[in-house]
Short mmCIF file of C-alpha atoms in Angstrom, two decimals:
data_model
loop_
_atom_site.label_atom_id
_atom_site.label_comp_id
_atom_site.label_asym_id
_atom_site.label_seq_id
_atom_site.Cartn_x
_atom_site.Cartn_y
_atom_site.Cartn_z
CA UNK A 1 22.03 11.14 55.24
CA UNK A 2 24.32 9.26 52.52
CA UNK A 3 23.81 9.13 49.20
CA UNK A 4 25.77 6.61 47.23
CA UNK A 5 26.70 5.48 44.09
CA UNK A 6 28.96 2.05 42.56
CA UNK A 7 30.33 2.42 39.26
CA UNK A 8 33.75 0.59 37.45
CA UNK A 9 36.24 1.50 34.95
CA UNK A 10 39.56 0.39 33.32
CA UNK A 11 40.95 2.76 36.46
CA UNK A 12 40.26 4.08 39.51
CA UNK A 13 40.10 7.72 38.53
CA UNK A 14 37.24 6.85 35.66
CA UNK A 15 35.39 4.69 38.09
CA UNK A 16 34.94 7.46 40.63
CA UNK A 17 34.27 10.12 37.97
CA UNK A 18 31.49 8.00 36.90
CA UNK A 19 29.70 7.51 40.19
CA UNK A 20 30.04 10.89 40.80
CA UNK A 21 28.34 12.10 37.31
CA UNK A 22 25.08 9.62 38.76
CA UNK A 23 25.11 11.65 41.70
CA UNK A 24 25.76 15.12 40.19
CA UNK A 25 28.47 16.34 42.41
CA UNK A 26 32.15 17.63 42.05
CA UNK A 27 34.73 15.48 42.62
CA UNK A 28 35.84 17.98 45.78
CA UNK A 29 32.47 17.30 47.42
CA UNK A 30 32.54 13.25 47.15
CA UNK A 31 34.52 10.42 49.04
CA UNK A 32 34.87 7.09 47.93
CA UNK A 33 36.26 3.71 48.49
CA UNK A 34 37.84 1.32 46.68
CA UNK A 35 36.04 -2.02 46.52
CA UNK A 36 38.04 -3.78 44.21
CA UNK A 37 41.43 -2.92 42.14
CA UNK A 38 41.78 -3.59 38.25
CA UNK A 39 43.67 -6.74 36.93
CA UNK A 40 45.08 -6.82 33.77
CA UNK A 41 44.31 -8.80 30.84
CA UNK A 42 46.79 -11.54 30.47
CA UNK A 43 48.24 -10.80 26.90
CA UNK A 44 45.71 -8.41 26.45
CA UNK A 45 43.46 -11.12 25.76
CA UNK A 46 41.81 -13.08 28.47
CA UNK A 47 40.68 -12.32 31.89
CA UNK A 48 41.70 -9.14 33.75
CA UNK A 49 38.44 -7.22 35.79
CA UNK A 50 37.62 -3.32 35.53
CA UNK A 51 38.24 -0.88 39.08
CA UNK A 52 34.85 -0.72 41.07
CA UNK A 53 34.62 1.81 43.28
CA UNK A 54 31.79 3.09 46.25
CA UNK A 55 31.19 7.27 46.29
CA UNK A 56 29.44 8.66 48.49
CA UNK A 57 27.95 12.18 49.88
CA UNK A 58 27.01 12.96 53.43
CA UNK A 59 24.08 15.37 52.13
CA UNK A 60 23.23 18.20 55.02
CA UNK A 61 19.70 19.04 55.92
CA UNK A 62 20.43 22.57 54.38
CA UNK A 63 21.67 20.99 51.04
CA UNK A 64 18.38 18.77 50.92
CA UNK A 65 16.20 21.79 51.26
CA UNK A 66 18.04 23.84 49.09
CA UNK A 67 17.20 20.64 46.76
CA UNK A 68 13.73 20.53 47.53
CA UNK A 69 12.95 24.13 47.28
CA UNK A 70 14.70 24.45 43.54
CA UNK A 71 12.08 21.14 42.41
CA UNK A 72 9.52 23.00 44.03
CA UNK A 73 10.06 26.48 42.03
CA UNK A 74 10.81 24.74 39.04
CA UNK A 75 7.28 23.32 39.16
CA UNK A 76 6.13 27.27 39.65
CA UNK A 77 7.98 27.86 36.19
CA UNK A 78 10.49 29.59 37.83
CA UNK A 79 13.68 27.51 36.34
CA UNK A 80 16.26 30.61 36.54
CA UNK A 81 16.21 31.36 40.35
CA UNK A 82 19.39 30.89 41.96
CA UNK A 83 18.94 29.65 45.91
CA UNK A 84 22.26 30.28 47.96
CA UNK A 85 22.77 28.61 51.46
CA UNK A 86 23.83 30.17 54.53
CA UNK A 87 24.80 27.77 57.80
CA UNK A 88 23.38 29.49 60.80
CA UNK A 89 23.18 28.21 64.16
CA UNK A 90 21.04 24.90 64.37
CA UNK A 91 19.87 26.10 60.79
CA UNK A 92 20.33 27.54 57.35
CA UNK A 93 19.39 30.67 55.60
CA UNK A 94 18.06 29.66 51.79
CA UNK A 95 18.42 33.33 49.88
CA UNK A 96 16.46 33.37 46.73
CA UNK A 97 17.29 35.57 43.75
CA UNK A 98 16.04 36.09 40.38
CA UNK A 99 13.56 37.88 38.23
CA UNK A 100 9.84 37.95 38.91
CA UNK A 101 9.99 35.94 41.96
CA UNK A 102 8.16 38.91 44.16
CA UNK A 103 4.90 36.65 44.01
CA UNK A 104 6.36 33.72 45.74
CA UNK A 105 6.38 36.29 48.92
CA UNK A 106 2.39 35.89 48.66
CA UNK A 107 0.00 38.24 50.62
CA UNK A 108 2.13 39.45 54.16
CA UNK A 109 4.67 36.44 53.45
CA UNK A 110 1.92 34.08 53.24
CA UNK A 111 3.36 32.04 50.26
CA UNK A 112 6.66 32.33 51.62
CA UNK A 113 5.50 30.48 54.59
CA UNK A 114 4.32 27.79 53.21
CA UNK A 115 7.51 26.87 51.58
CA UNK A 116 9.22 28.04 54.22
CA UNK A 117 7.16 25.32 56.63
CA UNK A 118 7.28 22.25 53.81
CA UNK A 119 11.06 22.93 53.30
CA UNK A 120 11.70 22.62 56.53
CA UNK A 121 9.60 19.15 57.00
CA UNK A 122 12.44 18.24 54.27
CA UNK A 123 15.28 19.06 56.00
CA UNK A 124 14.21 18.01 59.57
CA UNK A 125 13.83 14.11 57.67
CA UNK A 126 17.80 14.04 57.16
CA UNK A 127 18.68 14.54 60.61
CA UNK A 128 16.99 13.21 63.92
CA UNK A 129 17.61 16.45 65.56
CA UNK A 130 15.78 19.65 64.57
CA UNK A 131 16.66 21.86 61.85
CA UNK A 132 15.22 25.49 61.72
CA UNK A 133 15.23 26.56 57.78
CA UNK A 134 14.39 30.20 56.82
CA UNK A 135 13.30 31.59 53.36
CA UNK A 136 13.99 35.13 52.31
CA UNK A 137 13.61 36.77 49.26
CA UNK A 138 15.07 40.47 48.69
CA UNK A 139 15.62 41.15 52.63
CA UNK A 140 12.04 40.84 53.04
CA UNK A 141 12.47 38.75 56.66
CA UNK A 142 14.45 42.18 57.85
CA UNK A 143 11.71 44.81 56.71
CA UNK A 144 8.68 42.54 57.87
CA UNK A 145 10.71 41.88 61.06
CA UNK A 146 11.18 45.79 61.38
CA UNK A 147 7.28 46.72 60.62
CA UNK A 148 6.38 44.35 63.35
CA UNK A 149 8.48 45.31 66.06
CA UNK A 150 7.20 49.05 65.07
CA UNK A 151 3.62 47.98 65.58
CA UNK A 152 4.19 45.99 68.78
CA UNK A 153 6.05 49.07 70.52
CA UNK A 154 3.08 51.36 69.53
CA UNK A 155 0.14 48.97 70.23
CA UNK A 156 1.88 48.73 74.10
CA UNK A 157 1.86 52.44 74.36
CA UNK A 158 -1.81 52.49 73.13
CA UNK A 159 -2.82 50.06 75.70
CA UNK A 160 -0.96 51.44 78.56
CA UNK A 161 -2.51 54.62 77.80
CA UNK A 162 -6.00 53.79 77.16
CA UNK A 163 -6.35 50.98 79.79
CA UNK A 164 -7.75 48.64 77.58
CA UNK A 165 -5.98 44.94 76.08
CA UNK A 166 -5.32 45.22 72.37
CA UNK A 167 -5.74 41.96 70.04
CA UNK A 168 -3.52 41.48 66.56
CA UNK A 169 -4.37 39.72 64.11
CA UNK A 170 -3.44 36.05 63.59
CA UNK A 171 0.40 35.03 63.09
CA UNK A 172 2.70 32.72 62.84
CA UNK A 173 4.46 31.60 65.75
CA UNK A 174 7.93 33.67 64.32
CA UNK A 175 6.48 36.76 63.77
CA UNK A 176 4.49 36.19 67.07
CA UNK A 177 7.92 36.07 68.88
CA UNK A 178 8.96 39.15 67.58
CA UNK A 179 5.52 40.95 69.20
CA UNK A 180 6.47 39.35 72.18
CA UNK A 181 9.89 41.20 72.47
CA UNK A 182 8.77 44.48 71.05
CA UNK A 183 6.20 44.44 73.68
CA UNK A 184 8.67 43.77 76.72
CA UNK A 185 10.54 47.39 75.80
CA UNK A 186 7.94 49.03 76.63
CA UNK A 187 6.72 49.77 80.37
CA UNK A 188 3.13 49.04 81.89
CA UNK A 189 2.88 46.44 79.02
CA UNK A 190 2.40 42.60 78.87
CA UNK A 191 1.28 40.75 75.76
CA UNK A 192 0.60 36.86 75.07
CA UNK A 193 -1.14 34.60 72.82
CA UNK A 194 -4.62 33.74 72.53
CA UNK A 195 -6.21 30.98 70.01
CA UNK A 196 -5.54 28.05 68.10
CA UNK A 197 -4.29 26.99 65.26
CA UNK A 198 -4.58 29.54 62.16
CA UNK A 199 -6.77 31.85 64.89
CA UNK A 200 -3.40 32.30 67.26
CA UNK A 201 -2.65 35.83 67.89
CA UNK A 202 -1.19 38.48 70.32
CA UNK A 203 -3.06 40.47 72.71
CA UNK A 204 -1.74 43.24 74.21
CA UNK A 205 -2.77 45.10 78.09
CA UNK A 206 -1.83 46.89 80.29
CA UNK A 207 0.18 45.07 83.19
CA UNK A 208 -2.23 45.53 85.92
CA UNK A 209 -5.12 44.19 83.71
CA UNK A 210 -7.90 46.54 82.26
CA UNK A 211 -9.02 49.31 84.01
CA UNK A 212 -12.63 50.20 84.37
CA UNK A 213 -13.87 52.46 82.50
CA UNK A 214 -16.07 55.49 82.47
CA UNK A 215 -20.01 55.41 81.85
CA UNK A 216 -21.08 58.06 79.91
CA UNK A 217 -24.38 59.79 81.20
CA UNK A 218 -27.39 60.32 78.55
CA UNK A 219 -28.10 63.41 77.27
CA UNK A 220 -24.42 64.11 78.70
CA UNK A 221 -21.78 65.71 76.10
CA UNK A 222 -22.62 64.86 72.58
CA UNK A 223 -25.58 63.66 73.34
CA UNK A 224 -29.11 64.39 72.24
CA UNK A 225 -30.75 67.15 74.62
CA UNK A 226 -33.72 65.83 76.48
CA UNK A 227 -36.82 68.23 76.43
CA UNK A 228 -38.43 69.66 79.55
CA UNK A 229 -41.87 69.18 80.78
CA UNK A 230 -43.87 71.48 82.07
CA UNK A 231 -46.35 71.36 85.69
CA UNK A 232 -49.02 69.47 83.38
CA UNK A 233 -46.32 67.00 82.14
CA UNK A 234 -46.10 68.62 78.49
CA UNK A 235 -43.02 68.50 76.55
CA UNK A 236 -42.01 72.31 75.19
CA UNK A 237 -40.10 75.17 76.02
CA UNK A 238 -42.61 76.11 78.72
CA UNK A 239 -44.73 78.26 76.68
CA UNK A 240 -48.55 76.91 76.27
CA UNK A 241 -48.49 78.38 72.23
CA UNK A 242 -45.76 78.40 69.72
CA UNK A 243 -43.90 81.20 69.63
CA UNK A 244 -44.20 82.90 65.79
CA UNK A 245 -44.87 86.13 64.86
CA UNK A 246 -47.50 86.74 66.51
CA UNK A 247 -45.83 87.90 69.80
CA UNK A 248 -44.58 85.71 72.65
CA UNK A 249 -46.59 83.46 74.71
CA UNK A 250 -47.50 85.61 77.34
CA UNK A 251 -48.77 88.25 75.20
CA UNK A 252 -51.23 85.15 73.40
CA UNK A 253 -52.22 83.94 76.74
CA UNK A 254 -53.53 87.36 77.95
CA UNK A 255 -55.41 87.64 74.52
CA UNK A 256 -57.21 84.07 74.62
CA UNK A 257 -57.91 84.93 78.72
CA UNK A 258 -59.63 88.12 77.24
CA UNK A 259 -61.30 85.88 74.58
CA UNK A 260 -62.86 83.85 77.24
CA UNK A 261 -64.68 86.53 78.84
CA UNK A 262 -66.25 88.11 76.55
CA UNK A 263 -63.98 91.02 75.74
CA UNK A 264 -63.05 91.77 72.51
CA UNK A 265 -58.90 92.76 72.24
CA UNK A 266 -58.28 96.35 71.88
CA UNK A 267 -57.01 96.96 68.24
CA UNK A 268 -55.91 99.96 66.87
CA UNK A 269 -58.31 102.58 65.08
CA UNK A 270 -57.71 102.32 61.24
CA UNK A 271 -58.13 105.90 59.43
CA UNK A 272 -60.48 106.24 57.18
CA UNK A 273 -59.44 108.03 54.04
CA UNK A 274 -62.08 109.86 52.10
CA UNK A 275 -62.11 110.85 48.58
CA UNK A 276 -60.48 113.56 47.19
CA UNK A 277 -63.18 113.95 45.28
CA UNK A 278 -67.32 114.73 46.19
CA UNK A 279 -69.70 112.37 44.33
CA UNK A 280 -70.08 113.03 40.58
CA UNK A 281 -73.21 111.65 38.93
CA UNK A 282 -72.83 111.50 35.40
CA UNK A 283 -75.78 112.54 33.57
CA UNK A 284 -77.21 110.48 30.39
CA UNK A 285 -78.33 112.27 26.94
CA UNK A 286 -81.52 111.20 26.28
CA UNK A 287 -82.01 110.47 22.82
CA UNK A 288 -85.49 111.20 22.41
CA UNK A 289 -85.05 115.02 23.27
#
């Protein structure tokens, strides 16, 4: 993409510094061309036409998202943030620095997505072919890409283990990438995406698929006990009474049999004390005598 700018001047040289003041580059980064050379006035008086000059700049689809992304902060209130640009390999790296720009990383990179995704759009205007653009912001990229290769290498070894597949939670397609390779270090595993949209995520199994698994039986371990039931179909401990103090059940079944026909249980003979002392009747003074 070109971006272009005419000007004139009394010379060359001020013509071209003047176009490229409109389109607020260096002189290094500009070309122009010469579209027409200056005549002299004839006695310094009549006729005689100024130098007019074409510059122009070949803009890269890095330098247009670096662009975009500075009009976009600035609109945050974030005028002092410097954005540095880093040619990659059928992309750029846009490095942010400043102070207080820790909230443009948003909740797990959320907010630096976004900008990440619209600066992109920018960039992939200027050329026909595509143009991957990446945001970072104090090496964050590295540590997130570090926690999720962590969590993919253990949530394999989980699944191989237990038998059972493992769903994430939604990402982007990046980070989802970066599952995807974790996963393939470790052996017995498989992962791939599921969902659409904002709902795509990774799920994680075992190679061969799930394996069944076991049923637990009730009233098995850590379950509740089930009680047992007696010849008549009662519930209990097999004993017809309570047990308390007043002896086991056997012992209270013998004395209710008893009970029934007519004979009276056997208790022990209680002592009984007698005074110490006869009977003393206390005679009354009559008053009469």
């Amino acid at each position: 993409m070109l971006r272009e700018a005419i000007a004139t001047g009394d010379t060359v040289e001020q013509a071209f510094e003047t176009a490229c003041r409109e389109l607020g580059v260096e002189s290094h980064e500009a070309q122009f061309d010469i579209l027409e050379m200056p005549v002299k006035k004839k006695f310094g008086l009549f006729g005689g036409t100024p130098a007019k000059v074409r510059v122009y700049v070949k803009s890269s689809p890095a330098d247009k998202a670096a662009e975009y992304l500075k009009d976009v902060l600035a609109h945050m209130g974030l005028t002092g943030v410097e954005v540095s640009v880093t040619e990659q390999e059928g992309g750029a790296l846009l490095s942010l620095t400043g102070e207080d720009i820790g909230f443009v990383i948003g909740h797990r990179g959320e907010t630096l997505d976004a900008l990440q995704y619209l600066t992109g759009l920018v960039a992939n205007h200027v050329d026909d072919s595509y143009y991957r653009i990446t945001i970072d912001i104090g090496n964050y990229r590295e540590k997130r890409k570090e926690t999720l290769e962590s969590l993919g290498k253990r949530i394999a070894a989980k699944a191989v283990k237990t038998g059972r597949n493992c769903p994430l939670e939604p990402m982007n397609p990046y980070e989802r990438r970066i599952i995807h390779t974790a996963v393939q270090t470790v052996e017995g595993a498989k992962s791939w995406s599921e969902g659409e949209d904002t709902n795509r995520h990774v799920v994680i199994g075992p190679e061969g698929g799930e394996r069944p698994q076991p049923q637990r039986r009730p009233g098995g371990k850590g379950g509740r006990r089930q009680p047992q039931q007696d010849s008549r179909g009662r519930r209990g401990n097999g004993d017809r009474f309570p047990r308390g103090n007043g002896g086991s059940g056997q012992q209270q079944r013998t004395q209710a049999s008893g009970a029934q026909q007519g004979t009276a249980p056997s208790h022990p003979q209680q002592k009984v004390k007698a005074p110490l002392y006869g009977r003393i009747d206390v005679k009354k003074n009559n008053p009469e005598k």
